[in-house]
Coordinates of C-alpha atoms in Angstrom, one line a residue:
Chain A
M24 CA 93.8 120.9 134.2
I25 CA 96.7 118.7 133.4
I26 CA 98.0 121.6 131.1
D27 CA 97.8 123.8 134.3
G28 CA 99.6 121.3 136.3
L29 CA 102.4 120.7 133.8
R30 CA 102.9 124.4 133.4
E31 CA 103.3 124.6 137.1
A32 CA 105.5 121.5 137.4
G33 CA 108.1 123.1 135.1
D34 CA 109.1 124.4 131.7
F35 CA 107.4 122.6 129.5
D36 CA 106.0 123.3 125.6
V37 CA 102.1 121.8 125.9
F38 CA 100.3 121.4 122.6
V39 CA 97.0 119.9 122.8
I40 CA 95.5 117.9 119.7
G41 CA 91.7 117.9 120.0
E42 CA 91.5 116.7 116.4
E43 CA 91.5 113.0 116.1
A44 CA 91.8 112.7 112.3
G45 CA 95.5 112.3 111.0
L46 CA 96.6 112.0 114.8
T47 CA 99.8 110.7 114.1
R48 CA 100.9 113.2 111.4
R49 CA 100.0 115.7 113.5
I50 CA 102.0 114.2 116.3
A51 CA 104.8 113.7 113.8
E52 CA 104.6 117.6 112.7
R53 CA 105.2 118.4 116.2
N54 CA 107.9 116.1 116.9
P55 CA 107.1 116.1 120.7
D56 CA 109.4 114.6 123.5
V57 CA 106.2 113.1 125.2
V58 CA 102.7 112.3 124.2
L59 CA 100.2 112.1 126.9
I60 CA 96.8 110.3 125.9
D61 CA 93.7 109.2 127.7
A62 CA 94.1 105.4 127.8
G63 CA 90.4 105.2 127.2
N64 CA 90.5 106.9 123.8
P65 CA 90.6 104.5 121.2
S66 CA 93.0 106.5 119.2
R67 CA 95.6 105.3 121.7
D68 CA 95.9 102.5 118.9
A69 CA 97.1 104.8 116.3
L70 CA 99.9 105.9 118.7
E71 CA 101.3 102.4 118.1
D72 CA 102.2 103.3 114.8
L73 CA 104.8 105.8 116.1
A74 CA 106.1 102.6 118.4
T75 CA 107.4 101.1 115.2
A76 CA 110.2 102.2 113.2
S77 CA 108.3 102.3 109.9
A78 CA 106.2 105.1 111.6
P79 CA 106.1 108.8 110.3
M80 CA 108.6 109.9 113.2
R81 CA 111.3 107.7 111.7
R82 CA 112.9 106.8 114.8
P83 CA 112.1 104.3 117.7
V84 CA 109.5 105.4 120.2
A85 CA 108.8 103.2 123.0
M86 CA 106.3 103.1 125.7
F87 CA 107.7 104.2 128.9
V88 CA 107.2 101.8 131.4
D89 CA 109.5 101.9 134.8
Q90 CA 110.1 98.1 135.4
T91 CA 111.3 98.9 138.6
D92 CA 108.0 100.4 140.0
A93 CA 105.4 98.1 139.1
A94 CA 102.9 100.0 141.5
M95 CA 103.4 103.1 139.5
T96 CA 102.9 101.9 136.1
K97 CA 99.5 100.0 137.6
A98 CA 98.5 103.4 138.7
A99 CA 99.4 105.3 135.7
I100 CA 97.2 102.8 133.8
E101 CA 94.3 102.8 136.1
A102 CA 94.3 106.4 136.3
G103 CA 93.8 106.5 132.4
M104 CA 97.0 107.8 131.3
S105 CA 99.7 106.3 129.5
A106 CA 102.9 107.8 128.1
Y107 CA 104.7 107.4 125.1
V108 CA 108.2 108.4 125.3
V109 CA 111.1 108.8 122.5
D110 CA 113.8 106.7 123.0
G111 CA 116.4 108.2 125.1
L112 CA 114.4 110.4 127.2
R113 CA 115.5 110.0 131.1
P114 CA 113.0 108.5 133.3
E115 CA 113.5 111.0 135.8
R116 CA 112.2 113.5 133.6
L117 CA 109.0 111.7 132.8
R118 CA 108.2 110.8 136.2
P119 CA 107.0 114.3 137.5
I120 CA 104.9 114.6 134.5
L121 CA 103.0 111.4 135.1
D122 CA 102.9 112.4 138.9
V123 CA 101.2 115.6 137.9
A124 CA 99.0 113.6 135.2
I125 CA 97.8 111.4 138.0
A126 CA 97.2 113.6 140.5
R127 CA 95.2 115.9 138.1
F128 CA 92.9 113.0 136.8
Q129 CA 91.9 112.0 140.5
M130 CA 90.9 115.7 141.1
V131 CA 88.6 115.6 138.1
Q132 CA 87.5 112.4 138.7
K133 CA 86.8 113.4 142.4
M134 CA 84.8 116.6 140.8
R135 CA 82.8 114.1 138.5
V136 CA 81.5 112.0 141.4
E137 CA 80.5 115.0 143.5
L138 CA 78.8 116.6 140.6
V139 CA 76.7 113.5 139.9
E140 CA 76.2 113.3 143.6
T141 CA 75.0 116.9 143.7
R142 CA 72.7 116.6 140.7
R143 CA 71.1 113.5 142.2
A144 CA 70.7 115.2 145.8
L145 CA 68.8 118.2 143.5
E146 CA 66.7 115.9 141.9
E147 CA 65.5 114.2 145.1
R148 CA 65.0 117.3 146.8
K149 CA 62.5 118.4 143.8
V150 CA 60.6 114.9 144.4
I151 CA 60.2 115.4 147.9
D152 CA 59.2 118.9 147.5
R153 CA 56.4 117.7 144.7
A154 CA 55.0 115.1 147.3
K155 CA 55.0 117.1 150.2
G156 CA 52.8 119.5 148.1
I157 CA 50.5 116.6 147.1
L158 CA 50.0 115.6 150.5
M159 CA 49.6 119.1 152.0
R160 CA 46.9 119.8 149.6
A161 CA 45.1 116.3 150.1
R162 CA 45.1 116.3 153.7
G163 CA 45.1 120.0 154.7
I164 CA 48.3 119.7 156.7
G165 CA 51.4 122.0 157.0
E166 CA 54.6 121.5 155.3
E167 CA 56.5 120.1 158.3
E168 CA 53.9 117.5 158.9
A169 CA 53.7 116.1 155.7
Y170 CA 57.2 115.7 155.5
V171 CA 56.9 113.7 158.9
L172 CA 54.1 111.7 157.1
L173 CA 56.4 110.8 154.3
R174 CA 59.1 110.0 156.4
K175 CA 57.2 107.8 158.5
A176 CA 55.9 106.1 155.7
A177 CA 59.1 105.6 154.1
M178 CA 60.4 103.9 157.4
D179 CA 57.4 101.7 157.9
Q180 CA 58.0 100.4 154.1
G181 CA 61.9 100.3 154.7
K182 CA 62.4 102.7 151.7
K183 CA 64.2 105.8 151.1
V184 CA 62.2 109.2 151.6
A185 CA 63.1 110.1 147.8
D186 CA 61.9 106.5 146.9
M187 CA 58.8 107.1 148.8
A188 CA 58.0 110.4 147.3
Q189 CA 58.8 109.3 144.0
A190 CA 56.1 106.3 144.2
L191 CA 53.4 109.1 145.6
V192 CA 54.2 111.4 142.7
I193 CA 53.8 108.7 140.2
A194 CA 50.7 107.4 141.9
T195 CA 49.1 111.0 142.0
D196 CA 49.7 111.4 138.3
L197 CA 48.1 108.0 137.3
L198 CA 44.7 109.0 139.4
K199 CA 44.7 112.3 137.8
Chain B
M11 CA 83.2 72.3 143.5
S12 CA 84.6 75.9 144.6
V13 CA 84.1 78.6 142.0
T14 CA 87.0 80.7 140.7
N15 CA 86.4 84.6 139.8
L16 CA 88.2 85.3 136.7
N17 CA 88.7 88.9 134.8
L18 CA 88.9 88.5 130.9
G19 CA 89.5 91.2 128.8
Y20 CA 87.9 91.9 125.3
V21 CA 87.6 94.7 122.8
P22 CA 83.7 94.7 121.8
L23 CA 83.6 92.9 118.1
I24 CA 81.6 90.1 117.0
D25 CA 84.5 87.5 117.5
A26 CA 84.5 88.2 121.2
A27 CA 81.5 86.2 121.2
P28 CA 83.0 82.9 122.7
L29 CA 83.6 84.7 126.0
F30 CA 80.1 86.0 126.3
I31 CA 78.7 82.8 125.4
A32 CA 80.9 81.1 127.9
Q33 CA 79.5 83.2 130.6
A34 CA 75.9 83.6 129.2
L35 CA 75.1 79.7 128.8
G36 CA 77.0 78.3 131.9
F37 CA 80.1 76.9 130.0
A38 CA 82.1 78.5 132.4
E39 CA 80.2 78.0 135.3
E40 CA 80.3 74.0 134.5
E41 CA 84.1 74.3 134.5
G42 CA 84.0 76.0 138.1
L43 CA 84.5 79.8 136.7
N44 CA 82.8 82.9 137.4
L45 CA 83.7 85.2 134.6
T46 CA 83.8 88.9 134.7
L47 CA 84.4 90.6 131.2
L48 CA 85.9 93.7 130.8
P49 CA 85.7 95.6 127.8
A50 CA 88.9 97.6 126.4
P51 CA 88.7 100.7 124.5
S52 CA 91.8 99.9 122.3
W53 CA 94.3 96.8 121.7
S54 CA 97.1 98.8 123.5
S55 CA 95.2 99.2 126.8
L56 CA 93.9 95.7 126.5
R57 CA 97.5 94.6 126.3
D58 CA 98.3 96.7 129.2
M59 CA 95.5 95.3 131.0
L60 CA 97.0 91.9 130.4
S61 CA 100.6 93.2 131.5
V62 CA 99.4 94.6 134.9
G63 CA 97.2 91.8 135.8
H64 CA 94.0 93.5 135.7
V65 CA 92.9 90.8 133.5
V66 CA 94.5 87.1 133.7
A67 CA 93.5 86.6 130.0
A68 CA 91.9 88.5 127.0
H69 CA 90.5 88.2 123.4
M70 CA 93.5 89.3 121.8
L71 CA 95.1 89.8 117.9
A72 CA 97.0 86.9 117.3
P73 CA 100.0 89.0 115.9
V74 CA 100.1 90.9 119.3
P75 CA 102.1 88.2 121.5
I76 CA 104.2 87.5 118.7
A77 CA 105.1 90.9 118.2
I78 CA 106.0 91.4 121.9
A79 CA 108.2 88.1 121.9
M80 CA 110.0 89.5 118.6
G81 CA 110.8 93.0 120.6
L82 CA 108.4 95.1 118.3
G83 CA 106.1 97.6 119.7
A84 CA 105.6 98.6 123.1
G85 CA 104.7 95.7 125.0
P86 CA 106.4 95.4 128.6
T87 CA 105.4 92.0 129.6
P88 CA 105.7 88.8 127.1
I89 CA 102.4 87.2 126.6
E90 CA 101.4 83.9 124.9
A91 CA 98.3 82.3 123.1
L92 CA 96.9 79.5 124.7
M93 CA 94.3 78.7 122.1
V94 CA 92.7 80.3 118.7
L95 CA 89.7 81.8 119.5
N96 CA 88.5 82.3 115.6
L97 CA 89.6 82.1 112.1
N98 CA 88.7 84.9 109.8
G99 CA 86.0 87.3 110.4
N100 CA 87.2 90.3 108.6
T101 CA 86.2 92.5 105.6
I102 CA 88.0 94.9 103.2
G103 CA 85.9 97.7 102.2
V104 CA 86.3 100.9 99.8
S105 CA 85.1 104.3 100.1
Q106 CA 81.6 105.0 98.3
K107 CA 83.8 107.1 95.6
L108 CA 86.2 104.2 94.7
A109 CA 83.2 101.7 94.7
E110 CA 81.3 103.8 92.0
Q111 CA 84.5 104.2 89.9
M112 CA 85.0 100.4 89.9
R113 CA 81.2 100.0 89.1
A114 CA 81.7 102.3 86.2
Q115 CA 84.6 100.2 85.0
G116 CA 82.5 97.3 85.0
Y117 CA 83.8 95.4 88.3
D118 CA 81.2 93.2 89.7
F119 CA 82.0 93.2 93.1
D120 CA 81.9 89.2 93.3
F121 CA 83.2 89.4 96.9
S122 CA 85.7 86.3 96.4
D123 CA 88.2 86.6 93.9
A124 CA 91.4 89.1 95.3
V125 CA 93.1 89.0 92.1
K126 CA 90.4 90.6 90.3
A127 CA 89.5 92.9 93.1
R128 CA 93.3 94.1 93.1
D129 CA 93.4 94.8 89.3
A130 CA 89.9 96.8 89.8
L131 CA 91.3 98.8 92.5
L132 CA 94.3 99.5 90.7
A133 CA 92.4 100.2 87.3
V134 CA 90.7 103.3 89.3
S135 CA 93.6 104.6 91.6
N136 CA 97.2 103.9 91.7
T137 CA 97.6 105.7 95.2
L138 CA 96.0 104.2 98.2
R139 CA 95.5 105.0 101.9
V140 CA 94.6 101.7 104.2
G141 CA 93.1 102.0 107.4
V142 CA 93.5 99.1 109.6
P143 CA 92.7 98.7 113.6
F144 CA 96.3 97.8 115.0
P145 CA 99.9 97.9 113.4
F146 CA 100.2 94.1 114.7
S147 CA 97.1 92.5 113.6
M148 CA 95.8 90.0 110.9
H149 CA 94.2 92.9 109.1
Q150 CA 97.5 94.8 108.5
M151 CA 99.1 91.5 107.4
L152 CA 96.3 90.3 104.8
I153 CA 96.7 93.9 103.4
Q154 CA 100.4 93.3 103.2
Y155 CA 100.2 90.1 101.7
W156 CA 97.4 91.1 99.2
L157 CA 99.4 94.3 97.9
R158 CA 102.8 92.5 98.3
G159 CA 105.0 94.0 95.8
S160 CA 102.9 97.2 96.2
N161 CA 105.3 99.1 94.1
Q162 CA 104.3 97.0 91.1
F163 CA 100.8 97.6 91.9
F164 CA 100.5 101.0 93.4
P165 CA 104.0 102.7 92.0
T166 CA 103.0 106.2 93.6
G167 CA 102.3 105.3 97.1
L168 CA 100.5 102.6 99.4
E169 CA 100.0 103.9 102.7
I170 CA 98.7 101.9 105.7
Q171 CA 97.6 103.5 108.9
T172 CA 96.0 102.8 111.9
V173 CA 92.5 103.9 112.6
P174 CA 91.1 102.8 115.6
P175 CA 87.8 100.6 114.6
P176 CA 85.2 103.1 116.4
R177 CA 86.5 105.7 113.9
M178 CA 86.9 103.5 110.8
V179 CA 83.5 104.4 109.2
E180 CA 83.9 108.1 109.8
A181 CA 87.4 108.1 108.6
L182 CA 86.3 106.7 105.4
A183 CA 83.3 108.7 104.9
A184 CA 85.7 111.8 105.6
G185 CA 88.3 110.4 102.9
E186 CA 91.0 110.2 105.3
I187 CA 91.2 106.6 104.0
D188 CA 90.3 105.0 100.6
V189 CA 90.3 101.5 101.9
F190 CA 89.8 99.7 105.2
C191 CA 90.2 96.3 106.4
V192 CA 88.8 95.5 109.8
G193 CA 86.8 93.1 111.8
E194 CA 83.0 92.8 112.0
P195 CA 80.7 94.3 112.6
R196 CA 82.6 97.7 111.6
G197 CA 82.4 96.9 107.7
S198 CA 78.8 95.9 107.9
V199 CA 78.1 99.2 109.7
A200 CA 80.2 101.2 107.0
V201 CA 77.7 99.6 104.2
E202 CA 74.8 100.9 106.5
K203 CA 75.7 104.1 107.1
G204 CA 76.5 104.6 103.4
A205 CA 80.3 105.1 103.6
G206 CA 81.5 102.6 101.5
A207 CA 81.1 99.2 99.8
L208 CA 82.8 95.8 100.8
L209 CA 85.2 94.3 98.4
L210 CA 86.6 91.0 99.7
P211 CA 85.9 88.8 103.1
G212 CA 89.5 88.6 104.7
S213 CA 89.1 84.6 103.9
A214 CA 89.4 85.7 100.0
I215 CA 93.3 86.4 100.9
W216 CA 93.7 83.7 103.2
Q217 CA 91.1 80.8 103.8
A218 CA 92.4 80.1 107.4
A219 CA 93.7 82.9 109.1
P220 CA 94.2 83.0 112.6
E221 CA 92.4 86.1 113.8
K222 CA 92.0 86.4 117.8
V223 CA 93.8 84.0 120.3
L224 CA 93.2 83.6 124.2
A225 CA 96.2 85.4 125.6
S226 CA 98.0 85.2 128.9
R227 CA 100.9 86.5 130.6
V228 CA 103.7 83.9 129.9
G229 CA 104.1 81.5 132.9
W230 CA 100.2 81.9 133.9
A231 CA 98.8 79.0 132.4
E232 CA 101.5 76.8 134.1
E233 CA 101.3 78.6 137.6
E234 CA 97.4 78.1 137.0
P235 CA 97.1 74.9 135.2
H236 CA 93.6 74.0 136.7
I237 CA 92.2 77.5 136.1
A238 CA 93.6 77.8 132.6
G239 CA 92.3 74.2 131.5
A240 CA 89.1 75.3 132.9
L241 CA 89.0 78.6 130.6
M242 CA 90.1 77.1 127.5
R243 CA 87.5 74.1 127.7
A244 CA 85.1 76.5 128.3
L245 CA 85.8 78.8 125.5
F246 CA 86.0 75.7 123.4
R247 CA 82.7 74.5 124.2
S248 CA 81.3 78.2 123.3
G249 CA 83.0 77.9 119.8
Q250 CA 81.5 74.5 119.4
W251 CA 78.0 75.7 120.2
L252 CA 78.4 78.9 118.4
S253 CA 79.7 76.9 115.0
Q254 CA 76.2 75.1 115.0
P255 CA 73.8 77.1 112.6
E256 CA 70.7 76.2 114.7
N257 CA 72.4 78.4 117.2
Y258 CA 73.1 81.6 115.1
S259 CA 69.7 83.4 115.9
V260 CA 69.8 82.9 119.6
A261 CA 73.5 83.6 119.7
S262 CA 72.7 86.8 117.8
E263 CA 70.1 88.0 120.8
L264 CA 72.5 86.9 123.6
L265 CA 75.2 88.9 122.3
V266 CA 73.2 92.2 121.9
A267 CA 72.3 92.2 125.6
P268 CA 73.0 95.1 127.2
G269 CA 77.0 95.3 128.3
R270 CA 77.7 93.3 125.2
L271 CA 77.9 94.5 121.5
D272 CA 76.3 97.6 120.4
V273 CA 75.1 96.6 117.0
S274 CA 72.0 94.8 115.8
A275 CA 71.0 91.3 116.0
E276 CA 70.4 90.9 112.3
V277 CA 74.0 92.2 111.6
I278 CA 75.5 89.5 113.7
E279 CA 73.4 86.9 112.6
R280 CA 74.4 87.8 108.9
V281 CA 78.2 87.6 110.0
L282 CA 77.8 84.3 111.9
S283 CA 76.0 82.6 108.8
G284 CA 78.4 84.3 106.2
R285 CA 75.6 86.4 104.4
L286 CA 76.8 89.8 104.1
L287 CA 75.4 92.8 102.6
I288 CA 78.0 94.3 100.5
S289 CA 76.4 97.6 99.7
Q290 CA 73.8 99.8 100.0
L291 CA 72.4 98.5 96.7
G292 CA 71.1 95.5 98.8
V293 CA 73.6 93.1 97.3
E294 CA 74.1 89.7 99.4
R295 CA 77.0 87.8 99.1
R296 CA 77.4 84.2 100.9
V297 CA 80.8 83.6 102.1
Q298 CA 82.1 80.0 103.4
R299 CA 83.8 80.0 106.8
F300 CA 83.4 83.8 107.1
L301 CA 84.1 83.7 110.5
E302 CA 85.0 80.2 112.0
F303 CA 84.9 79.4 115.9
H304 CA 85.7 75.5 115.8
I305 CA 85.3 73.4 112.6
G306 CA 88.6 71.9 111.5
A307 CA 90.4 72.0 114.8
A308 CA 90.0 75.7 114.2
N309 CA 91.1 76.5 118.0
F310 CA 94.6 74.7 117.8
P311 CA 97.3 76.9 117.7
W312 CA 99.3 75.7 115.0
R313 CA 103.1 76.7 115.6
S314 CA 103.3 77.2 111.9
Q315 CA 100.4 79.8 111.7
A316 CA 102.7 81.8 114.7
A317 CA 105.9 81.3 112.0
W318 CA 103.7 82.8 109.4
I319 CA 102.9 85.8 111.5
G320 CA 106.5 85.7 112.7
A321 CA 107.8 85.9 109.1
Q322 CA 105.7 88.4 107.8
L323 CA 106.6 90.6 110.8
A324 CA 110.2 90.2 110.1
W325 CA 110.1 91.0 106.5
R326 CA 108.2 94.1 107.2
H327 CA 110.6 95.2 109.9
G328 CA 113.7 94.2 108.4
L329 CA 114.6 91.5 110.9
D330 CA 116.4 88.3 110.4
P331 CA 113.7 85.8 110.0
A332 CA 115.2 82.7 111.1
P333 CA 115.4 84.1 115.0
A334 CA 111.9 85.8 114.6
I335 CA 110.1 82.7 113.5
A336 CA 111.8 80.9 116.4
A337 CA 110.5 83.3 118.9
A338 CA 107.1 83.4 117.1
R339 CA 106.8 79.6 117.7
T340 CA 107.1 79.4 121.6
V341 CA 104.3 81.8 121.5
F342 CA 101.4 79.7 120.2
R343 CA 101.3 77.0 123.0
S344 CA 100.3 73.9 120.9
D345 CA 101.5 71.8 123.7
L346 CA 99.4 73.2 126.7
Y347 CA 96.3 72.8 124.5
R348 CA 97.0 69.2 123.8
L349 CA 97.1 68.8 127.7
H350 CA 94.3 70.8 128.4
M351 CA 91.8 70.0 125.7
K352 CA 92.1 66.2 125.6
A353 CA 89.3 66.3 128.2
A354 CA 87.0 68.4 126.3
G355 CA 87.3 65.7 123.6
A356 CA 88.9 68.2 121.1
E357 CA 90.6 67.2 118.1
L358 CA 94.2 66.8 118.3
P359 CA 96.4 66.7 115.5
S360 CA 99.7 64.4 115.5
A361 CA 101.8 67.3 114.4
S362 CA 102.0 71.1 115.6
D363 CA 102.9 72.2 112.4
K364 CA 101.5 72.2 108.9
L365 CA 102.2 73.6 105.7
E366 CA 100.0 76.8 105.6
G367 CA 98.3 77.3 102.4
A368 CA 98.1 73.7 101.3
V369 CA 94.6 72.3 101.8
C370 CA 92.5 73.0 98.9
V371 CA 89.7 70.6 99.8
P372 CA 88.5 69.0 103.3
T373 CA 91.2 66.5 104.0
A374 CA 91.6 64.1 106.7
A375 CA 94.7 64.1 109.0
A376 CA 96.3 62.1 111.3
A377 CA 95.5 62.9 114.9
T378 CA 96.0 61.6 118.5
Q379 CA 92.4 62.1 119.6
G380 CA 89.3 62.5 117.4
R381 CA 88.6 62.7 113.6
L382 CA 90.4 65.6 112.1
I383 CA 89.4 67.0 108.9
L384 CA 91.5 70.0 107.8
Q385 CA 89.5 72.6 106.0
P386 CA 90.9 74.5 102.9
D387 CA 93.7 77.2 104.0
Q388 CA 94.6 78.4 100.9
F389 CA 96.5 81.7 100.2
F390 CA 94.9 83.8 97.1
D391 CA 98.1 83.4 95.4
A392 CA 98.1 79.7 95.7
R393 CA 101.6 79.9 97.5
I394 CA 102.4 77.4 100.3
F395 CA 104.2 78.6 103.7
N396 CA 106.7 76.0 104.7
P397 CA 107.6 77.0 108.2
T398 CA 111.1 75.3 107.9
E399 CA 111.8 76.8 104.6
P400 CA 110.2 80.2 104.9
Q401 CA 110.7 81.9 101.5
R402 CA 109.4 85.3 101.2

């Protein structure tokens, strides 16, 4: 998604390095202007080699930090992005890249949260359905009535319907 | 007493133990601190967490604040060392292939003699690719120091590369590197997984190498003297507790609790007690002060230790040593240590410098508080580093 974003934002050549083995060598071969890496990736430390003059790129590289804009730096780090920039690259050129990267990251993050929520909801639904089935069979009642019963029991106990359903399913399994 | 909430950063290694122990056993609480410990995936991100104030202090590689002060590497905000958290704790290991070749040549893997180990290594290979966790680390410096004059020892090439610790074992097994120098438990894990054998403890190269420090942004400890002092004392007491052999097994169990270290309690106990398994053949070697958290004023940030690190960095990067050493010395805050640790009953040496490498047997030294017995701190080549007359 970052790649798509960068392509939309301007004319960039983007290379993706998926293999972590020999990372610095791979980067040196490409000789890029900017390296974007997920700050959560431990291989980030290997990039520090590029920050020293003795490194494979044989020229100074610095981590770009716009000292005038601490909030921006903080956002970049919290978003899990950091930028290593060849000395001499103008900050104006970097900013749109970072903006895009951060925006994309937040979007991905939101989608991740949504996915987790959806999965959980589905799981709960399944358990509630099973609990309803148990009640319907045991007491010879309809689906709606079974749900009302479950909800009332949950309210009386100060629990969530899903938790109540889970307890019932486990108890029934034990009694089998 | 009011409670201060404090975020501390660390990289999950055994020598982060004082932070966990301060939290788990209430040493922090006694000082009125409520610690939140935040793990970092890499040293560069830990440094950034410090820079932006996400954490106020961190378990940090001793050379990092010095490198930043010297203008090396990518460090936006100057940081300083309030105390040394531990000495030593690293291992040097070789790939299974090299280990077999060295054994075939009759090398006995004594795990103590650095000259013999280097000669044995040279006898089977004249090129060497060495993995270290970070460009500015004691690992990198110990390797450099040990193989100094590497052209003589490895005429066709010595290549030191950064390999993140979580990848170290994999890199060794895959043949990307031949040798590693890394903090425990990574070396033991390499042995456990059959990727290699341990060749030397870091202490075989320097018996008292400052490994991790408590680092904070320059100025923080003076802006918040009460908090900084409380934190330093809590960590000092953790180190004191960790240095007592009767606590090793409890410490090991505490350190493997969920959210702490992802390694077996058995490995941690071996490391704390200095009994390491060096190969899959089951050979165990004992090492004195393999990892030292306390004894011999281990937590005192000697200006001369900083000077040694500064000098090594200057030589490696072709900088003028004099200003480099001057900058490095200011980073190790022996003054703040004296100020805050008096109340903890810490031994306080009379001087803030010593000749590094000059102590061969435990030696009494002048102190303004406590009875100070300096522990052996020799280099493997018996050289002595005089911070006022640094010689390469």
